Amino acid sequence: MSWDRFKEFYLPFESIDFALDVSRVDFSDGFFEEMQPKISAAMTAMDELEAGAIANPDEGRMVGHYWLRNAALAPDATTSKEITDTVARIKDLAEKVHSGVIKGASGSFKNLLCIGIGGSALGPQFVAQALGNPGKDALRIFFFDNTDPDGFDIVLKQLEGQLGETLAVVTSKSGGTPETRNGMVEAEHAWKAAGLSFAQHAIAVTGDGSKMDKHAIAEGWIDRFPMWDWVGGRTSELAPVGLVPAALMGIDIDGMLDGAKTMDELTREKDFKKNPAAMLSLSWYFLTGGKGEKDMVILPYKERLALFSKYLQQLVMESLGKELDLDGKVVNQGIAVYGNKGSTDQHAYVQQLRDGVLNFYATFLEVKRERDGASPAVEDDFTAGDFLQGLMLGTRDALYEKGRNSITITVDSVTPQVVGMLIALYERAVGFYGSLVNVNAYHQPGVEAGKKAAAGTLEIRKGILSTLAGAANAMTAEEIAAALNISENTETVFKICENLAANPQKGVTRSPSIDISGIKYSAS
């Protein structure tokens, strides 16, 4: 690693104290010349997207998350005004909640329960950890982000006796997403059991006219905010999906939006070697062979950024993980993303990263400022932060000397502006990369297929219960499947029966057997 190479591939942006370092990506000779036409086409496609072109051909939709931080870019005055008006409404809501103008049955709100799934939870969770200050936040934040009853109970136990001062934000574009709908119903049940009105404590973030929108109107919820069809879930953190929880926590949402807007401007640079998102996407292309041949390992050396890898899993993998390209050709594209945090990883999977199978590249996130205020010395004159940087630099070098390439992003501190910049940087890089490999980065057919398959298993569950209720004798899984004429799904029948029998309230009993084919089930 030479100083000259570092200078060539280190992109500093002094005005925002941000830098991208791709000097430890061993680009082949001629790579940039070869990729020039592709990245130029990707930039043109991005310009068209920002101008309002139909960028999601499968659904005939525009893709406008870049308008969220610069409403002047929206293709018409109506959309522009709706964006600015919505941000103003969010800030007004937060002010009224914080001042006690809007309050719960037991007084001013102290807690915030966010109910959502996927992008409706991952973004808010990342931002809450990155920018929250426990003990100082305007509201303490909690999440229902699954359809796990035990998970609901864990959160509700922490809120026991406090539901009258807990504000719930339910987020679902359609209002029909099972996980979110289930979380909402569980919350309604909990508030009712406490003798409280859920509506007096609830806000909806949903599509206009959706099931949830109608439900919120009918029940008289506190307020409703839009989920526009031109914003995908994984790019919605700077829409009401993310801004409502952040503002309610007391986070500076204007700072997040300004940071994203600044990064958007930097990533419109046509000289791709000066464009951080273009260089990031080209690095991904080179490192994965343009075919996802290596995984993206995210290593943030900052506790506040520990959830960034989880946030990027959805943004990158849902956007790029596609069976077909835009020409209908089977390509099975994608980049797998995982990560934890430094220096925790020194004692976890860095051993394999350095000495094991070379199926990854690393991205280090470095934050220069240790903390607000001075740090004590922990050894000689070194602080804990000195050790943290030392471990990061050492790990990066240890990987590179073994041929493990890496990217490094450096920021001064974790602020609303920086979080906005990181979100915008990766949104743009994902868009560029999607163009480079010719896939639609703005739809998710695999997710929809999974939802349909899940709905099918629920129908099987209904059939099992009906069959057992009408049976004179206990039945095996094979017998139940045959009765339902779905013998090809006997395994699914077995798994559902085991689940039913493990939960007494479901009304199914189980007669054990050494051979699983002999296990019998009956209605109790």
Short mmCIF file of C-alpha atoms in Angstrom, two decimals:
data_model
loop_
_atom_site.label_atom_id
_atom_site.label_comp_id
_atom_site.label_asym_id
_atom_site.label_seq_id
_atom_site.Cartn_x
_atom_site.Cartn_y
_atom_site.Cartn_z
CA MET A 1 0.00 0.00 0.00
CA SER A 2 1.81 3.12 -1.22
CA TRP A 3 1.19 6.73 -0.28
CA ASP A 4 0.83 7.61 -3.97
CA ARG A 5 -1.90 5.00 -4.43
CA PHE A 6 -3.66 6.22 -1.31
CA LYS A 7 -3.64 9.79 -2.62
CA GLU A 8 -5.04 8.61 -5.97
CA PHE A 9 -7.97 6.71 -4.50
CA TYR A 10 -8.76 8.76 -1.40
CA LEU A 11 -11.75 11.07 -1.99
CA PRO A 12 -11.95 13.74 0.73
CA PHE A 13 -14.80 16.23 0.95
CA GLU A 14 -13.50 18.79 3.41
CA SER A 15 -16.66 20.92 3.57
CA ILE A 16 -18.61 18.07 5.14
CA ASP A 17 -15.68 16.23 6.81
CA PHE A 18 -16.40 13.06 4.84
CA ALA A 19 -14.01 10.79 2.96
CA LEU A 20 -14.23 7.64 0.85
CA ASP A 21 -11.08 5.53 0.54
CA VAL A 22 -10.97 2.81 -2.13
CA SER A 23 -7.17 2.58 -2.25
CA ARG A 24 -7.34 -0.97 -0.87
CA VAL A 25 -9.45 -2.13 -3.81
CA ASP A 26 -7.01 -3.67 -6.28
CA PHE A 27 -8.62 -2.43 -9.47
CA SER A 28 -7.25 -4.14 -12.57
CA ASP A 29 -5.53 -2.20 -15.31
CA GLY A 30 -8.05 -0.76 -17.73
CA PHE A 31 -11.03 -1.34 -15.40
CA PHE A 32 -12.16 2.27 -15.30
CA GLU A 33 -11.81 2.73 -19.05
CA GLU A 34 -13.86 -0.42 -19.58
CA MET A 35 -16.55 0.75 -17.14
CA GLN A 36 -16.77 4.34 -18.38
CA PRO A 37 -19.72 3.69 -20.76
CA LYS A 38 -21.62 1.72 -18.12
CA ILE A 39 -21.25 4.24 -15.32
CA SER A 40 -22.11 7.08 -17.70
CA ALA A 41 -25.30 5.23 -18.66
CA ALA A 42 -26.04 4.65 -14.96
CA MET A 43 -25.72 8.37 -14.30
CA THR A 44 -28.06 9.17 -17.18
CA ALA A 45 -30.60 6.65 -15.82
CA MET A 46 -30.33 8.30 -12.40
CA ASP A 47 -30.95 11.74 -13.91
CA GLU A 48 -34.07 10.39 -15.60
CA LEU A 49 -35.23 8.78 -12.36
CA GLU A 50 -34.86 12.04 -10.45
CA ALA A 51 -36.78 13.83 -13.20
CA GLY A 52 -39.77 11.54 -12.72
CA ALA A 53 -39.27 8.80 -15.30
CA ILE A 54 -41.00 5.46 -14.73
CA ALA A 55 -38.11 3.74 -13.00
CA ASN A 56 -40.09 0.73 -11.76
CA PRO A 57 -41.47 -0.72 -15.02
CA ASP A 58 -43.04 -3.73 -13.29
CA GLU A 59 -45.40 -1.49 -11.32
CA GLY A 60 -45.47 1.55 -13.60
CA ARG A 61 -44.24 3.80 -10.80
CA MET A 62 -41.87 6.70 -10.44
CA VAL A 63 -39.16 6.39 -7.81
CA GLY A 64 -38.82 9.66 -5.96
CA HIS A 65 -36.99 9.23 -2.68
CA TYR A 66 -34.48 11.88 -3.80
CA TRP A 67 -37.28 14.46 -3.85
CA LEU A 68 -37.82 13.95 -0.13
CA ARG A 69 -34.77 16.05 0.76
CA ASN A 70 -35.17 18.50 -2.11
CA ALA A 71 -38.84 18.95 -2.93
CA ALA A 72 -37.93 21.31 -5.80
CA LEU A 73 -36.83 18.22 -7.75
CA ALA A 74 -40.34 16.72 -7.73
CA PRO A 75 -41.88 16.55 -11.22
CA ASP A 76 -44.88 18.72 -10.37
CA ALA A 77 -45.85 21.49 -7.97
CA THR A 78 -48.49 19.37 -6.23
CA THR A 79 -45.98 16.69 -5.20
CA SER A 80 -43.43 19.30 -4.17
CA LYS A 81 -45.95 21.08 -1.94
CA GLU A 82 -47.13 17.81 -0.42
CA ILE A 83 -43.56 16.93 0.59
CA THR A 84 -42.85 20.29 2.23
CA ASP A 85 -46.27 20.43 3.87
CA THR A 86 -45.84 16.94 5.28
CA VAL A 87 -42.45 17.75 6.83
CA ALA A 88 -44.00 20.86 8.40
CA ARG A 89 -46.88 18.77 9.77
CA ILE A 90 -44.43 16.26 11.26
CA LYS A 91 -42.54 18.99 13.07
CA ASP A 92 -45.80 20.52 14.27
CA LEU A 93 -46.95 17.15 15.63
CA ALA A 94 -43.65 16.65 17.46
CA GLU A 95 -43.86 20.11 19.02
CA LYS A 96 -47.41 19.50 20.24
CA VAL A 97 -46.48 16.11 21.70
CA HIS A 98 -43.37 17.48 23.41
CA SER A 99 -45.27 20.45 24.87
CA GLY A 100 -48.14 18.30 26.10
CA VAL A 101 -50.77 19.80 23.80
CA ILE A 102 -51.27 16.27 22.48
CA LYS A 103 -51.15 13.76 25.32
CA GLY A 104 -52.33 10.35 26.40
CA ALA A 105 -54.86 9.18 28.94
CA SER A 106 -52.32 9.45 31.77
CA GLY A 107 -50.72 12.72 30.71
CA SER A 108 -47.86 13.79 28.48
CA PHE A 109 -46.31 11.11 26.33
CA LYS A 110 -43.06 9.60 27.58
CA ASN A 111 -42.75 6.53 25.37
CA LEU A 112 -43.00 5.79 21.65
CA LEU A 113 -43.98 2.38 20.27
CA CYS A 114 -43.23 1.95 16.57
CA ILE A 115 -45.13 -0.87 14.88
CA GLY A 116 -43.82 -1.87 11.45
CA ILE A 117 -41.77 -4.38 9.48
CA GLY A 118 -38.86 -4.20 7.03
CA GLY A 119 -38.13 -0.65 5.94
CA SER A 120 -40.80 0.60 8.31
CA ALA A 121 -38.69 -0.63 11.22
CA LEU A 122 -35.07 -1.02 10.10
CA GLY A 123 -34.56 2.64 9.22
CA PRO A 124 -36.17 4.01 12.39
CA GLN A 125 -34.22 1.48 14.49
CA PHE A 126 -30.91 2.46 12.88
CA VAL A 127 -31.57 6.18 13.32
CA ALA A 128 -32.80 5.76 16.90
CA GLN A 129 -29.58 4.00 17.91
CA ALA A 130 -27.35 6.30 15.87
CA LEU A 131 -28.82 9.58 17.11
CA GLY A 132 -30.72 8.77 20.28
CA ASN A 133 -29.59 9.80 23.75
CA PRO A 134 -31.12 7.56 26.42
CA GLY A 135 -32.36 9.62 29.33
CA LYS A 136 -32.42 12.77 27.20
CA ASP A 137 -34.65 11.80 24.27
CA ALA A 138 -38.05 13.46 24.22
CA LEU A 139 -39.63 9.99 24.06
CA ARG A 140 -38.17 6.55 24.80
CA ILE A 141 -38.56 4.37 21.71
CA PHE A 142 -39.68 0.73 21.46
CA PHE A 143 -40.48 -1.49 18.47
CA PHE A 144 -42.90 -4.19 17.37
CA ASP A 145 -41.01 -5.34 14.26
CA ASN A 146 -42.09 -8.96 13.95
CA THR A 147 -45.14 -11.13 14.45
CA ASP A 148 -43.64 -13.01 17.39
CA PRO A 149 -46.05 -13.08 20.37
CA ASP A 150 -43.16 -13.50 22.80
CA GLY A 151 -41.51 -10.44 21.28
CA PHE A 152 -44.69 -8.44 21.83
CA ASP A 153 -44.73 -9.53 25.46
CA ILE A 154 -41.11 -8.48 26.02
CA VAL A 155 -41.88 -4.95 24.83
CA LEU A 156 -45.23 -4.71 26.62
CA LYS A 157 -43.61 -5.82 29.87
CA GLN A 158 -41.28 -2.82 29.63
CA LEU A 159 -44.31 -0.58 29.07
CA GLU A 160 -46.40 -2.13 31.84
CA GLY A 161 -48.39 0.55 33.64
CA GLN A 162 -47.24 3.17 31.12
CA LEU A 163 -49.55 2.66 28.14
CA GLY A 164 -51.50 5.80 29.06
CA GLU A 165 -48.35 7.81 28.33
CA THR A 166 -47.17 5.79 25.34
CA LEU A 167 -47.70 7.00 21.78
CA ALA A 168 -47.97 4.31 19.07
CA VAL A 169 -46.99 4.89 15.44
CA VAL A 170 -48.30 2.17 13.11
CA THR A 171 -46.62 2.09 9.69
CA SER A 172 -47.87 0.11 6.70
CA LYS A 173 -48.40 1.30 3.13
CA SER A 174 -51.34 -0.98 2.45
CA GLY A 175 -52.47 -1.62 5.98
CA GLY A 176 -52.67 -5.30 5.08
CA THR A 177 -49.08 -6.39 5.79
CA PRO A 178 -49.65 -9.30 8.22
CA GLU A 179 -46.78 -8.57 10.60
CA THR A 180 -47.75 -4.92 11.07
CA ARG A 181 -51.45 -5.67 11.20
CA ASN A 182 -50.81 -8.30 13.86
CA GLY A 183 -48.70 -5.88 15.89
CA MET A 184 -51.45 -3.28 15.69
CA VAL A 185 -54.10 -5.77 16.83
CA GLU A 186 -51.87 -6.91 19.72
CA ALA A 187 -51.35 -3.26 20.71
CA GLU A 188 -55.07 -2.54 20.54
CA HIS A 189 -55.68 -5.57 22.74
CA ALA A 190 -53.05 -4.42 25.27
CA TRP A 191 -54.48 -0.89 25.51
CA LYS A 192 -58.02 -2.27 25.86
CA ALA A 193 -56.89 -4.69 28.59
CA ALA A 194 -55.45 -1.68 30.43
CA GLY A 195 -58.81 0.08 30.20
CA LEU A 196 -57.52 2.60 27.66
CA SER A 197 -58.46 3.77 24.19
CA PHE A 198 -55.80 2.84 21.65
CA ALA A 199 -57.10 5.50 19.25
CA GLN A 200 -56.25 8.23 21.76
CA HIS A 201 -52.62 7.05 21.60
CA ALA A 202 -52.21 6.14 17.91
CA ILE A 203 -50.84 7.68 14.71
CA ALA A 204 -50.87 6.04 11.28
CA VAL A 205 -48.26 6.27 8.55
CA THR A 206 -49.94 4.66 5.57
CA GLY A 207 -51.16 5.01 2.00
CA ASP A 208 -54.07 7.30 1.28
CA GLY A 209 -57.26 5.24 1.29
CA SER A 210 -55.55 2.05 2.54
CA LYS A 211 -57.13 -0.37 4.99
CA MET A 212 -55.18 1.22 7.81
CA ASP A 213 -56.07 4.71 6.66
CA LYS A 214 -59.76 3.83 6.77
CA HIS A 215 -59.35 2.10 10.13
CA ALA A 216 -57.56 5.12 11.63
CA ILE A 217 -60.28 7.47 10.38
CA ALA A 218 -63.09 5.24 11.65
CA GLU A 219 -61.46 4.85 15.09
CA GLY A 220 -60.49 8.51 15.42
CA TRP A 221 -56.72 8.17 15.69
CA ILE A 222 -54.66 11.26 16.58
CA ASP A 223 -53.25 11.82 13.07
CA ARG A 224 -52.32 10.19 9.76
CA PHE A 225 -49.24 10.71 7.58
CA PRO A 226 -48.73 9.55 3.98
CA MET A 227 -46.76 6.70 2.48
CA TRP A 228 -46.45 7.67 -1.16
CA ASP A 229 -46.40 4.95 -3.81
CA TRP A 230 -43.27 6.53 -5.33
CA VAL A 231 -41.22 5.80 -2.19
CA GLY A 232 -40.18 2.20 -1.56
CA GLY A 233 -40.01 0.86 1.98
CA ARG A 234 -36.22 0.43 1.97
CA THR A 235 -35.73 4.05 0.84
CA SER A 236 -38.33 5.57 3.17
CA GLU A 237 -36.27 6.63 6.17
CA LEU A 238 -36.36 10.26 5.04
CA ALA A 239 -40.10 10.05 4.35
CA PRO A 240 -42.75 10.10 7.13
CA VAL A 241 -41.84 6.46 7.84
CA GLY A 242 -38.60 7.58 9.44
CA LEU A 243 -39.14 11.26 10.07
CA VAL A 244 -42.20 10.82 12.32
CA PRO A 245 -40.42 8.58 14.90
CA ALA A 246 -37.22 10.63 14.69
CA ALA A 247 -39.01 13.95 15.25
CA LEU A 248 -40.99 12.48 18.13
CA MET A 249 -37.74 11.33 19.75
CA GLY A 250 -36.45 14.89 19.43
CA ILE A 251 -33.94 14.17 16.65
CA ASP A 252 -33.10 17.01 14.25
CA ILE A 253 -34.88 15.86 11.09
CA ASP A 254 -33.89 19.02 9.19
CA GLY A 255 -30.27 18.03 9.79
CA MET A 256 -30.88 14.54 8.38
CA LEU A 257 -32.60 15.98 5.31
CA ASP A 258 -29.85 18.56 4.79
CA GLY A 259 -27.16 15.89 5.05
CA ALA A 260 -28.91 13.72 2.49
CA LYS A 261 -29.39 16.69 0.16
CA THR A 262 -25.69 17.54 0.40
CA MET A 263 -24.66 13.98 -0.42
CA ASP A 264 -27.14 13.88 -3.32
CA GLU A 265 -25.42 16.94 -4.77
CA LEU A 266 -21.98 15.36 -4.43
CA THR A 267 -23.17 12.16 -6.07
CA ARG A 268 -24.49 13.98 -9.15
CA GLU A 269 -20.89 14.77 -10.15
CA LYS A 270 -20.36 13.49 -13.73
CA ASP A 271 -16.64 12.83 -13.27
CA PHE A 272 -17.15 9.42 -11.71
CA LYS A 273 -13.71 9.41 -10.06
CA LYS A 274 -14.87 12.40 -7.99
CA ASN A 275 -18.31 10.93 -7.26
CA PRO A 276 -18.35 8.89 -4.01
CA ALA A 277 -21.46 6.85 -4.90
CA ALA A 278 -20.15 6.08 -8.38
CA MET A 279 -16.80 4.95 -7.00
CA LEU A 280 -18.55 2.90 -4.33
CA SER A 281 -20.72 1.12 -6.92
CA LEU A 282 -17.74 0.56 -9.25
CA SER A 283 -15.80 -0.91 -6.32
CA TRP A 284 -18.68 -3.30 -5.65
CA TYR A 285 -18.77 -4.26 -9.32
CA PHE A 286 -15.04 -4.97 -9.44
CA LEU A 287 -14.93 -6.83 -6.13
CA THR A 288 -17.90 -9.07 -6.95
CA GLY A 289 -17.18 -9.55 -10.64
CA GLY A 290 -20.46 -7.81 -11.33
CA LYS A 291 -22.15 -11.05 -10.27
CA GLY A 292 -22.26 -10.92 -6.47
CA GLU A 293 -19.34 -13.33 -6.18
CA LYS A 294 -18.29 -11.86 -2.81
CA ASP A 295 -20.20 -10.71 0.26
CA MET A 296 -20.24 -7.15 1.59
CA VAL A 297 -19.05 -7.11 5.21
CA ILE A 298 -19.91 -3.86 7.01
CA LEU A 299 -17.62 -3.04 9.95
CA PRO A 300 -18.66 0.18 11.71
CA TYR A 301 -16.17 1.16 14.37
CA LYS A 302 -18.74 3.05 16.38
CA GLU A 303 -21.43 1.77 18.73
CA ARG A 304 -23.96 4.22 17.32
CA LEU A 305 -23.60 2.71 13.84
CA ALA A 306 -23.96 -0.92 14.97
CA LEU A 307 -27.31 -1.30 13.18
CA PHE A 308 -26.06 0.13 9.88
CA SER A 309 -25.23 -3.33 8.53
CA LYS A 310 -28.78 -4.51 9.33
CA TYR A 311 -30.22 -1.43 7.62
CA LEU A 312 -28.01 -2.03 4.57
CA GLN A 313 -29.02 -5.67 4.36
CA GLN A 314 -32.47 -4.66 3.23
CA LEU A 315 -31.40 -1.69 1.12
CA VAL A 316 -28.76 -3.67 -0.80
CA MET A 317 -30.16 -7.19 -0.84
CA GLU A 318 -33.80 -6.35 -1.57
CA SER A 319 -32.75 -3.87 -4.26
CA LEU A 320 -30.16 -6.01 -6.02
CA GLY A 321 -31.19 -9.59 -5.29
CA LYS A 322 -33.04 -10.36 -8.54
CA GLU A 323 -33.59 -13.47 -10.65
CA LEU A 324 -34.16 -11.61 -13.91
CA ASP A 325 -32.50 -8.58 -15.44
CA LEU A 326 -34.35 -5.81 -17.26
CA ASP A 327 -34.18 -7.84 -20.48
CA GLY A 328 -35.87 -10.85 -18.87
CA LYS A 329 -32.67 -12.88 -18.76
CA VAL A 330 -32.02 -15.13 -15.75
CA VAL A 331 -29.05 -13.59 -13.93
CA ASN A 332 -29.62 -14.32 -10.20
CA GLN A 333 -27.98 -11.09 -9.16
CA GLY A 334 -27.32 -9.71 -5.69
CA ILE A 335 -24.75 -8.93 -3.02
CA ALA A 336 -25.04 -10.55 0.42
CA VAL A 337 -24.52 -8.12 3.32
CA TYR A 338 -23.60 -8.87 6.91
CA GLY A 339 -21.64 -7.28 9.71
CA ASN A 340 -21.52 -6.39 13.36
CA LYS A 341 -19.28 -3.67 14.77
CA GLY A 342 -15.69 -2.96 15.63
CA SER A 343 -13.94 -3.88 17.74
CA THR A 344 -16.37 -6.64 18.64
CA ASP A 345 -15.45 -8.30 15.36
CA GLN A 346 -11.83 -8.63 16.47
CA HIS A 347 -13.13 -11.39 18.73
CA ALA A 348 -15.71 -12.85 16.36
CA TYR A 349 -15.42 -13.46 12.63
CA VAL A 350 -12.31 -11.44 11.71
CA GLN A 351 -10.32 -14.67 12.18
CA GLN A 352 -12.14 -16.18 9.21
CA LEU A 353 -12.04 -12.94 7.24
CA ARG A 354 -8.24 -12.92 7.45
CA ASP A 355 -7.41 -16.61 7.18
CA GLY A 356 -10.50 -18.35 5.83
CA VAL A 357 -12.35 -18.50 2.54
CA LEU A 358 -11.92 -15.34 0.44
CA ASN A 359 -15.59 -14.76 -0.35
CA PHE A 360 -16.02 -11.18 0.91
CA TYR A 361 -14.77 -7.61 0.89
CA ALA A 362 -14.94 -5.32 3.90
CA THR A 363 -16.24 -1.81 4.40
CA PHE A 364 -14.84 -0.01 7.41
CA LEU A 365 -16.76 2.93 8.88
CA GLU A 366 -14.44 5.19 10.84
CA VAL A 367 -15.68 7.98 13.13
CA LYS A 368 -12.91 10.35 14.16
CA ARG A 369 -14.49 11.98 17.20
CA GLU A 370 -14.43 9.72 20.26
CA ARG A 371 -17.19 11.31 22.34
CA ASP A 372 -18.52 14.64 23.53
CA GLY A 373 -15.97 15.78 26.08
CA ALA A 374 -12.57 14.43 27.05
CA SER A 375 -11.67 10.75 27.42
CA PRO A 376 -9.55 9.43 30.29
CA ALA A 377 -6.35 7.56 29.62
CA VAL A 378 -6.75 3.79 29.91
CA GLU A 379 -3.10 2.82 29.32
CA ASP A 380 -0.14 5.19 29.33
CA ASP A 381 -1.53 8.26 27.53
CA PHE A 382 -3.88 6.26 25.28
CA THR A 383 -7.67 6.55 25.48
CA ALA A 384 -10.20 3.82 24.68
CA GLY A 385 -10.81 5.70 21.42
CA ASP A 386 -7.12 5.44 20.53
CA PHE A 387 -7.41 1.69 20.91
CA LEU A 388 -10.57 1.64 18.78
CA GLN A 389 -8.84 3.38 15.87
CA GLY A 390 -5.74 1.28 16.35
CA LEU A 391 -7.77 -1.90 16.12
CA MET A 392 -9.52 -0.64 12.99
CA LEU A 393 -6.31 0.37 11.22
CA GLY A 394 -4.59 -2.82 12.31
CA THR A 395 -7.43 -5.03 11.15
CA ARG A 396 -7.60 -3.25 7.80
CA ASP A 397 -3.88 -3.78 7.25
CA ALA A 398 -4.02 -7.37 8.46
CA LEU A 399 -6.75 -8.12 5.94
CA TYR A 400 -5.04 -6.33 3.05
CA GLU A 401 -1.72 -8.09 3.55
CA LYS A 402 -3.63 -11.34 3.00
CA GLY A 403 -5.24 -10.08 -0.21
CA ARG A 404 -8.52 -9.07 1.43
CA ASN A 405 -9.69 -5.84 -0.21
CA SER A 406 -11.59 -3.17 1.69
CA ILE A 407 -13.30 0.20 1.45
CA THR A 408 -13.13 2.81 4.21
CA ILE A 409 -15.61 5.60 4.89
CA THR A 410 -14.49 8.26 7.37
CA VAL A 411 -16.68 10.88 9.06
CA ASP A 412 -16.02 13.31 11.88
CA SER A 413 -18.88 12.29 14.19
CA VAL A 414 -22.34 10.73 14.17
CA THR A 415 -24.74 13.63 13.68
CA PRO A 416 -28.11 13.97 11.95
CA GLN A 417 -26.27 15.41 8.92
CA VAL A 418 -23.85 12.47 8.78
CA VAL A 419 -26.64 9.89 9.12
CA GLY A 420 -28.50 11.61 6.29
CA MET A 421 -25.33 11.56 4.18
CA LEU A 422 -24.74 7.84 4.76
CA ILE A 423 -28.33 6.98 3.86
CA ALA A 424 -28.14 9.06 0.66
CA LEU A 425 -24.71 7.70 -0.30
CA TYR A 426 -25.84 4.08 -0.21
CA GLU A 427 -29.20 4.79 -1.85
CA ARG A 428 -27.36 6.35 -4.80
CA ALA A 429 -24.69 3.62 -4.93
CA VAL A 430 -27.39 0.93 -5.01
CA GLY A 431 -29.14 2.75 -7.85
CA PHE A 432 -25.92 3.03 -9.84
CA TYR A 433 -25.02 -0.61 -9.24
CA GLY A 434 -28.48 -1.75 -10.34
CA SER A 435 -27.89 0.03 -13.65
CA LEU A 436 -24.39 -1.44 -13.98
CA VAL A 437 -25.76 -5.00 -13.75
CA ASN A 438 -29.03 -4.19 -15.59
CA VAL A 439 -31.54 -5.10 -12.87
CA ASN A 440 -34.60 -3.29 -11.53
CA ALA A 441 -33.41 -2.06 -8.13
CA TYR A 442 -36.85 -0.71 -7.23
CA HIS A 443 -39.12 -3.75 -7.03
CA GLN A 444 -39.17 -6.89 -4.84
CA PRO A 445 -40.96 -9.83 -6.51
CA GLY A 446 -39.30 -12.32 -4.16
CA VAL A 447 -40.82 -10.60 -1.13
CA GLU A 448 -44.28 -10.73 -2.70
CA ALA A 449 -43.80 -14.42 -3.52
CA GLY A 450 -42.93 -15.08 0.12
CA LYS A 451 -46.09 -13.31 1.28
CA LYS A 452 -48.22 -15.41 -1.06
CA ALA A 453 -46.57 -18.61 0.16
CA ALA A 454 -47.20 -17.61 3.77
CA ALA A 455 -50.86 -16.98 2.99
CA GLY A 456 -51.03 -20.49 1.52
CA THR A 457 -49.77 -22.07 4.74
CA LEU A 458 -52.45 -20.22 6.70
CA GLU A 459 -55.07 -21.78 4.46
CA ILE A 460 -53.57 -25.20 5.20
CA ARG A 461 -53.77 -24.40 8.91
CA LYS A 462 -57.49 -23.68 8.55
CA GLY A 463 -57.95 -26.96 6.73
CA ILE A 464 -56.11 -28.91 9.43
CA LEU A 465 -58.27 -27.49 12.21
CA SER A 466 -61.44 -28.15 10.25
CA THR A 467 -60.37 -31.72 9.47
CA LEU A 468 -59.47 -32.52 13.08
CA ALA A 469 -62.69 -30.97 14.35
CA GLY A 470 -64.70 -33.31 12.15
CA ALA A 471 -62.62 -36.44 12.70
CA ALA A 472 -63.85 -39.30 14.87
CA ASN A 473 -60.31 -40.45 15.68
CA ALA A 474 -56.86 -38.96 16.04
CA MET A 475 -55.00 -38.58 12.73
CA THR A 476 -51.39 -38.62 11.56
CA ALA A 477 -49.93 -35.84 9.43
CA GLU A 478 -50.07 -38.16 6.43
CA GLU A 479 -53.75 -38.86 7.01
CA ILE A 480 -54.56 -35.17 7.43
CA ALA A 481 -52.66 -34.27 4.25
CA ALA A 482 -54.47 -37.01 2.33
CA ALA A 483 -57.83 -35.81 3.63
CA LEU A 484 -56.98 -32.30 2.43
CA ASN A 485 -55.73 -33.71 -0.89
CA ILE A 486 -52.30 -32.11 -0.37
CA SER A 487 -50.08 -35.14 0.21
CA GLU A 488 -47.23 -33.28 -1.51
CA ASN A 489 -47.35 -30.88 1.46
CA THR A 490 -47.25 -33.47 4.23
CA GLU A 491 -44.14 -31.90 5.76
CA THR A 492 -45.95 -28.56 6.01
CA VAL A 493 -48.94 -30.28 7.61
CA PHE A 494 -46.62 -31.95 10.13
CA LYS A 495 -44.90 -28.68 11.03
CA ILE A 496 -48.21 -26.88 11.51
CA CYS A 497 -49.64 -29.71 13.62
CA GLU A 498 -46.57 -29.64 15.86
CA ASN A 499 -47.03 -25.90 16.34
CA LEU A 500 -50.73 -26.25 17.08
CA ALA A 501 -50.13 -28.95 19.64
CA ALA A 502 -47.44 -26.88 21.42
CA ASN A 503 -49.95 -24.08 22.09
CA PRO A 504 -52.85 -25.36 24.22
CA GLN A 505 -55.17 -22.48 23.27
CA LYS A 506 -55.15 -23.75 19.66
CA GLY A 507 -57.22 -26.79 20.71
CA VAL A 508 -55.04 -29.61 19.33
CA THR A 509 -53.57 -32.49 21.33
CA ARG A 510 -50.69 -34.75 20.30
CA SER A 511 -50.12 -38.46 20.86
CA PRO A 512 -46.34 -39.09 20.63
CA SER A 513 -44.63 -41.90 18.73
CA ILE A 514 -41.04 -42.98 18.14
CA ASP A 515 -41.72 -42.77 14.41
CA ILE A 516 -42.90 -39.33 13.28
CA SER A 517 -45.29 -41.05 10.89
CA GLY A 518 -47.05 -42.47 13.93
CA ILE A 519 -47.61 -39.19 15.77
CA LYS A 520 -51.32 -38.48 15.95
CA TYR A 521 -53.25 -35.27 16.45
CA SER A 522 -56.79 -34.64 17.55
CA ALA A 523 -59.07 -31.75 18.42
CA SER A 524 -59.18 -31.24 22.19
#
